mmCIF file of C-alpha atoms in Angstrom:
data_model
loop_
_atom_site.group_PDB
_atom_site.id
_atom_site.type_symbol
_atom_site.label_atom_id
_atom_site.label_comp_id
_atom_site.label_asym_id
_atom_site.label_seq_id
_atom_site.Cartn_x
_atom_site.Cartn_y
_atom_site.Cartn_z
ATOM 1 C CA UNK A 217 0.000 0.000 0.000
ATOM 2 C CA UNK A 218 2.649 2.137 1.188
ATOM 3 C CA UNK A 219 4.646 1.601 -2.051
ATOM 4 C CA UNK A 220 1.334 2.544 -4.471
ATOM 5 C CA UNK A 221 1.161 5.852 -2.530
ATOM 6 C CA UNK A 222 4.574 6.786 -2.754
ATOM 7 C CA UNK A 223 4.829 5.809 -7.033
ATOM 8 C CA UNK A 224 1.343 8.129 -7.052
ATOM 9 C CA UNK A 225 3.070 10.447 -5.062
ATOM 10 C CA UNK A 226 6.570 10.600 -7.288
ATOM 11 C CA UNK A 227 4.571 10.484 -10.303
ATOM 12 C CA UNK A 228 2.369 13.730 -9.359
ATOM 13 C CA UNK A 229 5.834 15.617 -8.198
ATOM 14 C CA UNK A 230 7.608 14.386 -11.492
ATOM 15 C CA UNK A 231 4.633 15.880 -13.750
ATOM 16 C CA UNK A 232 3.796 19.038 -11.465
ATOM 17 C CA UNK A 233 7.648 19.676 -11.685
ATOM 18 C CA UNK A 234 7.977 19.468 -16.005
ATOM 19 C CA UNK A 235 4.422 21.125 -15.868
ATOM 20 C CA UNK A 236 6.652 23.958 -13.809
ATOM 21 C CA UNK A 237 9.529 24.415 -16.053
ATOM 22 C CA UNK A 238 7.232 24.393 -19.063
ATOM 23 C CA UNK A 239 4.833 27.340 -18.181
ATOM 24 C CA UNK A 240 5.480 30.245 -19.831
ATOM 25 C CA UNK A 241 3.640 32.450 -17.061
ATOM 26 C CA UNK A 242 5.258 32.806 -13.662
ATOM 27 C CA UNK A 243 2.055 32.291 -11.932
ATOM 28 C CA UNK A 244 0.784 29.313 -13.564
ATOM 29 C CA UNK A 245 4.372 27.372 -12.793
ATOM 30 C CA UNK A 246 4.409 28.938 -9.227
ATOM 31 C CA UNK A 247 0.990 26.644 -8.558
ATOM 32 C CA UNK A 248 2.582 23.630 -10.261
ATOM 33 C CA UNK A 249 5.761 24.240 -7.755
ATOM 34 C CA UNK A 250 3.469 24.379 -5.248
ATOM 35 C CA UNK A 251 1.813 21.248 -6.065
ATOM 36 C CA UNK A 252 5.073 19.780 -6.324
ATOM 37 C CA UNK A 253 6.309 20.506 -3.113
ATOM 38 C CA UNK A 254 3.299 19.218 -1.433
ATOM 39 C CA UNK A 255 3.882 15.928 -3.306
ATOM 40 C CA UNK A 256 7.459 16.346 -1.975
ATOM 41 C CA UNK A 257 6.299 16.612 1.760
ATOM 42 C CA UNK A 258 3.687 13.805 1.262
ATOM 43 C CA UNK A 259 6.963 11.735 -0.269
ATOM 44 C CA UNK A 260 8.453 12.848 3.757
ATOM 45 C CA UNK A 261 5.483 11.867 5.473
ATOM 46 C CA UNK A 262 5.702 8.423 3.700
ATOM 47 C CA UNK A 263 9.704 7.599 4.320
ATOM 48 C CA UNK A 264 8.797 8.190 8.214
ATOM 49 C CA UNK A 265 10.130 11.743 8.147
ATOM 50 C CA UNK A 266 7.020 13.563 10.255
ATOM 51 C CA UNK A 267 8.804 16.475 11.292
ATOM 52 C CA UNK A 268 10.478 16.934 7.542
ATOM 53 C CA UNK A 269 7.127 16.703 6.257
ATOM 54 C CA UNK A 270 5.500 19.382 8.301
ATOM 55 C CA UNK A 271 8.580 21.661 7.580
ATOM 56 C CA UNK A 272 8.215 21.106 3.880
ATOM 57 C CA UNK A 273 4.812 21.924 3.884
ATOM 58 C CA UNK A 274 4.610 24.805 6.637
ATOM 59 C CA UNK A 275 7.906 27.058 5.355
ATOM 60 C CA UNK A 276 8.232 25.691 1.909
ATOM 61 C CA UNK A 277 4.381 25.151 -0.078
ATOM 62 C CA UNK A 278 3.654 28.043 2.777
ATOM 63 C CA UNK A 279 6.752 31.250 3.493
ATOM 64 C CA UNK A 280 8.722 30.797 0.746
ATOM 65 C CA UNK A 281 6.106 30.533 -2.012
ATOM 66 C CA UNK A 282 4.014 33.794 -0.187
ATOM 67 C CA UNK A 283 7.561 35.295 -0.754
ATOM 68 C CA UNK A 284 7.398 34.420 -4.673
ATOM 69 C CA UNK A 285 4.006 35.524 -4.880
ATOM 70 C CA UNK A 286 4.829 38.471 -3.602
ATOM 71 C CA UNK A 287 7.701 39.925 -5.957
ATOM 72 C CA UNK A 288 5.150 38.377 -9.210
ATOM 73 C CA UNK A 289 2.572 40.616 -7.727
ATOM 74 C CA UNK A 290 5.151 43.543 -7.398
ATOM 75 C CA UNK A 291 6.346 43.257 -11.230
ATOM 76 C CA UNK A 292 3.031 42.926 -12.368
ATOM 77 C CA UNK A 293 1.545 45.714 -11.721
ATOM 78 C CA UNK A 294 -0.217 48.255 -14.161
ATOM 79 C CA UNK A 295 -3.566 48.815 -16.552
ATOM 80 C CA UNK A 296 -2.874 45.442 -17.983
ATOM 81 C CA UNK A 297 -4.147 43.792 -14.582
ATOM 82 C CA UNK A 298 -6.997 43.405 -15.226
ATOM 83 C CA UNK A 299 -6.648 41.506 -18.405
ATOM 84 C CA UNK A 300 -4.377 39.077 -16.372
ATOM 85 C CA UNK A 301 -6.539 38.641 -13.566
ATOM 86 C CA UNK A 302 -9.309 37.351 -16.303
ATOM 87 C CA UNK A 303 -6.923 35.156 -18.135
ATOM 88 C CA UNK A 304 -5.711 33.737 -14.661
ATOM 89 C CA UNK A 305 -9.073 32.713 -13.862
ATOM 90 C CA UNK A 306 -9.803 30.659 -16.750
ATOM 91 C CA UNK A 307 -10.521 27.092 -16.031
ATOM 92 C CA UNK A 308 -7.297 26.020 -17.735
ATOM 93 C CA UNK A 309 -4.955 27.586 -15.581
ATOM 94 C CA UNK A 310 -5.962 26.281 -12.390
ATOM 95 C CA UNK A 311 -7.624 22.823 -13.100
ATOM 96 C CA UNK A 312 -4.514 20.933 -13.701
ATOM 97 C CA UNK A 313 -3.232 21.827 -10.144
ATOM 98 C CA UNK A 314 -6.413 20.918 -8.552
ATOM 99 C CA UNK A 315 -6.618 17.457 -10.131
ATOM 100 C CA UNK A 316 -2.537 17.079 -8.430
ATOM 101 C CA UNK A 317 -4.340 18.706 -5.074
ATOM 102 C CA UNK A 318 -6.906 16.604 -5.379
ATOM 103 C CA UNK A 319 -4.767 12.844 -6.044
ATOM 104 C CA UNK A 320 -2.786 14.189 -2.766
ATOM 105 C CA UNK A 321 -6.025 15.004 -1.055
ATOM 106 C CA UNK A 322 -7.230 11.408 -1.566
ATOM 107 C CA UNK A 323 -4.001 9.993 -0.524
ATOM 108 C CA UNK A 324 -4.357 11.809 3.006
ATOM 109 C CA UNK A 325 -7.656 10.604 3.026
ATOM 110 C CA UNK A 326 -7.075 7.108 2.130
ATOM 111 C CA UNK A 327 -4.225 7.203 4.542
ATOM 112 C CA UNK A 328 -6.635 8.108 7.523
ATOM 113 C CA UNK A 329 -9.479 5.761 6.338
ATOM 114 C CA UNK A 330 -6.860 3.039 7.162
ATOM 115 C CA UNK A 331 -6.509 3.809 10.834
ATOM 116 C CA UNK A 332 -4.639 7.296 11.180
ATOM 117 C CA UNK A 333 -1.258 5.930 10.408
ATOM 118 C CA UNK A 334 0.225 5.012 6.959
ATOM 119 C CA UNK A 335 2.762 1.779 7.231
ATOM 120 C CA UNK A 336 5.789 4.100 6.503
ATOM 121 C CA UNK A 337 9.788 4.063 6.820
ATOM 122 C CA UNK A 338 11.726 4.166 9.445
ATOM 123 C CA UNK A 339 10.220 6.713 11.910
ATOM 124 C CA UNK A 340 12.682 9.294 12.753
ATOM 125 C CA UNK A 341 10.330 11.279 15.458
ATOM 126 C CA UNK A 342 10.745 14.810 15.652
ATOM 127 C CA UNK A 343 12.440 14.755 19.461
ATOM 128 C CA UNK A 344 15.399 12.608 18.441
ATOM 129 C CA UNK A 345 15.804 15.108 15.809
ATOM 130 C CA UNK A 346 15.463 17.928 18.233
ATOM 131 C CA UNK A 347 18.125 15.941 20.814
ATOM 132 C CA UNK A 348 20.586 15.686 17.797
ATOM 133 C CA UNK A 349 20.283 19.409 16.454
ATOM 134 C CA UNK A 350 20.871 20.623 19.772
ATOM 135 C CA UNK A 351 23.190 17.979 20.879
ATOM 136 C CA UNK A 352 26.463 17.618 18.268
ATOM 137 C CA UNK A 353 24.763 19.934 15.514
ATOM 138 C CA UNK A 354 24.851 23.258 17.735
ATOM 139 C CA UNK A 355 27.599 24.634 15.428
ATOM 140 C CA UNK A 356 25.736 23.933 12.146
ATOM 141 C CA UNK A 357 22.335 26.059 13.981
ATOM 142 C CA UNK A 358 24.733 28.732 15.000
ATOM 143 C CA UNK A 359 25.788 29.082 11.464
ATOM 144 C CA UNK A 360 21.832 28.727 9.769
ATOM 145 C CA UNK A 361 21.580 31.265 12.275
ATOM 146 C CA UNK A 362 24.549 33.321 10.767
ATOM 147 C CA UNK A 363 22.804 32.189 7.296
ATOM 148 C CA UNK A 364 19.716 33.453 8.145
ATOM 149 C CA UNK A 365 20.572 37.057 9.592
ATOM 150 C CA UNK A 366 23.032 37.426 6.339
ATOM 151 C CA UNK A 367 19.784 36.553 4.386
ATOM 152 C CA UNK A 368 17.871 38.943 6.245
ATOM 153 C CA UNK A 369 20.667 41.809 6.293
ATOM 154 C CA UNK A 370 20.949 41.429 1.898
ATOM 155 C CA UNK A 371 17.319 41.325 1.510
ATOM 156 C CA UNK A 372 16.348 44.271 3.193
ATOM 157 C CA UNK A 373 19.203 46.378 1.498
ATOM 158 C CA UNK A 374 18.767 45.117 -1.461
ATOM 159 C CA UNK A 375 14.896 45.568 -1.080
ATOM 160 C CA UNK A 376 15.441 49.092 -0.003
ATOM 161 C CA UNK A 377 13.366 51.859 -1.769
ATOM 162 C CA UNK A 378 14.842 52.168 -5.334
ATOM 163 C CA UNK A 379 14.676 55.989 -5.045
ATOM 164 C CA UNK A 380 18.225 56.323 -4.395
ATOM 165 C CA UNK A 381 19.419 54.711 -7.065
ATOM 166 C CA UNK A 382 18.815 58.037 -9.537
ATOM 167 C CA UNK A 383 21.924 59.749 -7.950
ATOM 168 C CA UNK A 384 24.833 58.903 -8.603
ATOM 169 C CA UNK A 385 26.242 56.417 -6.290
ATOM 170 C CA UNK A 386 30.205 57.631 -5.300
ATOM 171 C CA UNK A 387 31.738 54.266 -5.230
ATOM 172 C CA UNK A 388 34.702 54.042 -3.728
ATOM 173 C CA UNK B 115 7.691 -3.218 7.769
ATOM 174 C CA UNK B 116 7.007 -2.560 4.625
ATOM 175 C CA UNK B 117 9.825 -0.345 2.820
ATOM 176 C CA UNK B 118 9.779 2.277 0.238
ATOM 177 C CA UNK B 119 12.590 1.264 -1.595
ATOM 178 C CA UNK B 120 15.852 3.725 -1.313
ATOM 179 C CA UNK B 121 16.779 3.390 -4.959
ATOM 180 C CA UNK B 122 13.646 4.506 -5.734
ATOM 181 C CA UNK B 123 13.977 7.487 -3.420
ATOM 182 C CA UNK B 124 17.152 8.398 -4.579
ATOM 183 C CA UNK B 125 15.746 7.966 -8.276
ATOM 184 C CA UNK B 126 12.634 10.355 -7.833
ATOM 185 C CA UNK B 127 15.554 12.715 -5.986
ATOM 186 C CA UNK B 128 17.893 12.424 -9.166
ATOM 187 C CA UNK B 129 14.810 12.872 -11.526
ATOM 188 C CA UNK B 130 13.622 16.028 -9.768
ATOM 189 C CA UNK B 131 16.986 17.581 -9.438
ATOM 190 C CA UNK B 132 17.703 17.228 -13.430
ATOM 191 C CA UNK B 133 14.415 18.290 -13.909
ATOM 192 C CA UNK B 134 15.290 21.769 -12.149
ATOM 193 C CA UNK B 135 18.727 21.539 -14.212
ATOM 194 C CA UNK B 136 16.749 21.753 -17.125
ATOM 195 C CA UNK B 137 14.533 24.505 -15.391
ATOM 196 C CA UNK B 138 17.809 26.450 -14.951
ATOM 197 C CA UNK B 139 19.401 26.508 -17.830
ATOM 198 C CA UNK B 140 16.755 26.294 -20.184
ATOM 199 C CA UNK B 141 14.385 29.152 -18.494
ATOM 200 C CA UNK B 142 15.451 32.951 -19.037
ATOM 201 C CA UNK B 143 13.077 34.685 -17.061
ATOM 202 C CA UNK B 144 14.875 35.300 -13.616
ATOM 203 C CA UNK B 145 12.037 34.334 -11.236
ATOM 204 C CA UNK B 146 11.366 31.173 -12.985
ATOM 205 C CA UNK B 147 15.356 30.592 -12.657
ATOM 206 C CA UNK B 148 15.018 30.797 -8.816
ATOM 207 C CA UNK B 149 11.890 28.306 -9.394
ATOM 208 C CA UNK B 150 13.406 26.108 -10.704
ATOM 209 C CA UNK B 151 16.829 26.225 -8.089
ATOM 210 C CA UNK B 152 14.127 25.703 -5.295
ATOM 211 C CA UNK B 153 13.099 22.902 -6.960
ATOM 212 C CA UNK B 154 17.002 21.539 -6.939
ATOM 213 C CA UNK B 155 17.644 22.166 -3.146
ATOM 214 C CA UNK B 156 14.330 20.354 -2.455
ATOM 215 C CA UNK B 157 15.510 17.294 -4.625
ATOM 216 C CA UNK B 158 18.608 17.749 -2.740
ATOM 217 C CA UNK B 159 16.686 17.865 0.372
ATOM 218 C CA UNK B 160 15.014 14.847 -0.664
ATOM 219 C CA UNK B 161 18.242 12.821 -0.989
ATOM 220 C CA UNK B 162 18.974 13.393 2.392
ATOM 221 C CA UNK B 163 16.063 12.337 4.230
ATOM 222 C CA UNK B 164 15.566 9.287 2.086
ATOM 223 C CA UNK B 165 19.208 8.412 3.464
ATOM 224 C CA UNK B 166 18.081 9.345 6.915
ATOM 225 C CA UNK B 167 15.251 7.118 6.630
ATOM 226 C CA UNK B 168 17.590 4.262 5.040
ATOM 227 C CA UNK B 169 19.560 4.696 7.945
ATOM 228 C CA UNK B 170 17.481 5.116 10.572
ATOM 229 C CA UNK B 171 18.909 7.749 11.786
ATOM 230 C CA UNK B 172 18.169 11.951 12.425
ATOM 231 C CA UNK B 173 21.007 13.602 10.700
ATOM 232 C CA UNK B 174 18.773 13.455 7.318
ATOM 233 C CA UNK B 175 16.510 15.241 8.655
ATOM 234 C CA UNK B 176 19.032 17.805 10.702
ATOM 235 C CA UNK B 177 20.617 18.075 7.028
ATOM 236 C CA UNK B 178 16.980 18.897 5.213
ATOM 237 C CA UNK B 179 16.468 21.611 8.057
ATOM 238 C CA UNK B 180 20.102 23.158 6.964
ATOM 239 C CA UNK B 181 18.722 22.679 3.489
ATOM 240 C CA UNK B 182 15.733 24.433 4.073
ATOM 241 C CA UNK B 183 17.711 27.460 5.773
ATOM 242 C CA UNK B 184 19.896 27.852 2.687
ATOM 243 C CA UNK B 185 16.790 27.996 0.234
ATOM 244 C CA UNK B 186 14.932 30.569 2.395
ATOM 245 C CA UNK B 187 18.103 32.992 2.629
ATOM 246 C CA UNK B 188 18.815 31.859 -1.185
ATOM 247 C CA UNK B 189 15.131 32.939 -2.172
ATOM 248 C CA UNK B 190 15.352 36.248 -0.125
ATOM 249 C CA UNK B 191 18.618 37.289 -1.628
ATOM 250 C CA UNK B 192 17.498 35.937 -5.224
ATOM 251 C CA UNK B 193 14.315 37.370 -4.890
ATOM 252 C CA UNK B 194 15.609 41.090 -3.696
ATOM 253 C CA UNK B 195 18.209 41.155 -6.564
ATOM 254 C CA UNK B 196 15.573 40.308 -9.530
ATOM 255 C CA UNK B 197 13.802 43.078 -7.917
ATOM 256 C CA UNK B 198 16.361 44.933 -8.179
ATOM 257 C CA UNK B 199 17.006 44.050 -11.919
ATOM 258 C CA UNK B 200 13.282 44.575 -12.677
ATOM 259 C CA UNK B 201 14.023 48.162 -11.463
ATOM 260 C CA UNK B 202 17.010 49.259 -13.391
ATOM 261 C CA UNK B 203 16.683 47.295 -16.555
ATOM 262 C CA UNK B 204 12.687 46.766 -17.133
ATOM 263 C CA UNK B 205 13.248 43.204 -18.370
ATOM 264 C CA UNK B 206 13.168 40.159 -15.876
ATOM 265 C CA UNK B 207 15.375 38.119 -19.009
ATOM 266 C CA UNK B 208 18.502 36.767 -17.719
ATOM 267 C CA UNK B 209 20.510 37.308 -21.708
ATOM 268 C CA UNK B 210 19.684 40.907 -21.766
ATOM 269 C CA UNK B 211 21.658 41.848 -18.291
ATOM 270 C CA UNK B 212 24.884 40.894 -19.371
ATOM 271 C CA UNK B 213 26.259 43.905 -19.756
ATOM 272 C CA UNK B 214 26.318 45.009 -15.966
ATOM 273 C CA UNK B 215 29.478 47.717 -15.643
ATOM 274 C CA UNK B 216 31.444 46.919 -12.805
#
């Protein structure tokens, strides 16, 4: 059982991913990567990787593609919206991503019909991985942490208003 | 206990990271670029917690966290800079900003 779920699974991230790299309109391959993340995290959920799962799933599917959604809707903007918001509505664009949502959707499903609890992988629960990360892995969270605030300290100046950019920057 | 097959992990992992090879250097538009290099690190990520789970063991998983840290300071970073590019050059194609001066 486990294994038919997880060659559904592959097979709906495999096609939502060459659906991605084949749109031609940012949006439409931002809902296939989407989909294909989800399929990703269900893929996690099935090796016995809980806590991977929810992480895929909560800051990948969820904060990172808000982020992309974000700068599309930034460059987009101007009379033509309207137009786009029309052609993005069309049944074409988003029924091929809700017949991917829905295969996962019946996968959850058919995985709680059967008691809650799919036979998966090795279960690798999310305390042990807590005791290791903050056990011999403190260096490598110090340094995400380093990661992160260098993420944070780029972003923001290279997010900053673009208003200074007419003068003349005097580079040294 | 009933197995998913680690091959077949790693296979789905090496499928989806050529897949978002193909993503990279076939796309020109900048934001589907950083598409498809999420798509990449999450194959990548993939690989790692299928070996976890082959294993046993948490360091998979520890691994797809430090994953998962890179691609959200990656996408930050990526993201501010096509802004950026948007801004000074009005094109989001990755051919026509090759002639940045310095």
């Amino acid at each position: 059982m486990t294994l038919i779920l997880f060659y559904v699974t592959s097979a709906v991230a495999v096609f939502a991913t060459i659906m991605m790299i084949t749109r031609l309109n940012a949006v439409h391959g931002l809902l296939y990567l989407i989909l294909s993340l989800l399929a990703v995290g269900v893929i996690f959920f099935l090796l016995g990787a809980y806590f991977a799962a929810v992480l895929e799933v909560i800051i990948y599917a969820g904060a990172i593609m808000v982020l992309f959604v974000f700068v599309i809707m930034m460059l987009n903007q101007g009379h033509k919206t309207i137009a786009q918001e029309r052609a993005w509505l069309e049944p074409g664009t988003w029924l091929g991503p809700s017949l991917l949502a829905l295969i996962l959707f019946t996968e959850m499903l058919v995985v709680i019909v059967q008691g809650g609890s799919a036979e998966t992988g090795h279960v690798v629960s999310a305390s042990q991985v807590g005791m290791a990360l903050y056990g011999p892995y403190l260096i490598a969270v110090e340094l995400a942490s380093i990661l992160l605030l260098t993420g944070l300290v780029g972003a923001y100046h290279l997010g900053k208003p673009i208003l200074k950019m007419a003068k003349p920057r005097s580079e040294p | 206990m009933s197995v998913i097959p680690a091959e077949m992990g790693l296979l789905l992992s090496g499928l989806l990271f050529v897949l978002g090879l193909i993503g990279v250097l076939a796309r020109r538009n900048l934001i589907m670029i950083l598409m498809s290099l999420e798509v990449m690190l999450n194959a990548a990520g993939l690989a790692f917690i299928v070996a976890g789970s082959r294993w046993g063991q948490a360091d998979g998983q520890i691994l797809f966290l430090l994953v998962l840290t890179l691609a959200a300071a990656e996408v930050g970073i990526g993201l501010g800079l096509a802004l950026q590019i948007f801004h000074r050059f009005k094109t989001l194609d990755a051919d026509s900003i090759n002639q940045m001066q310095g």
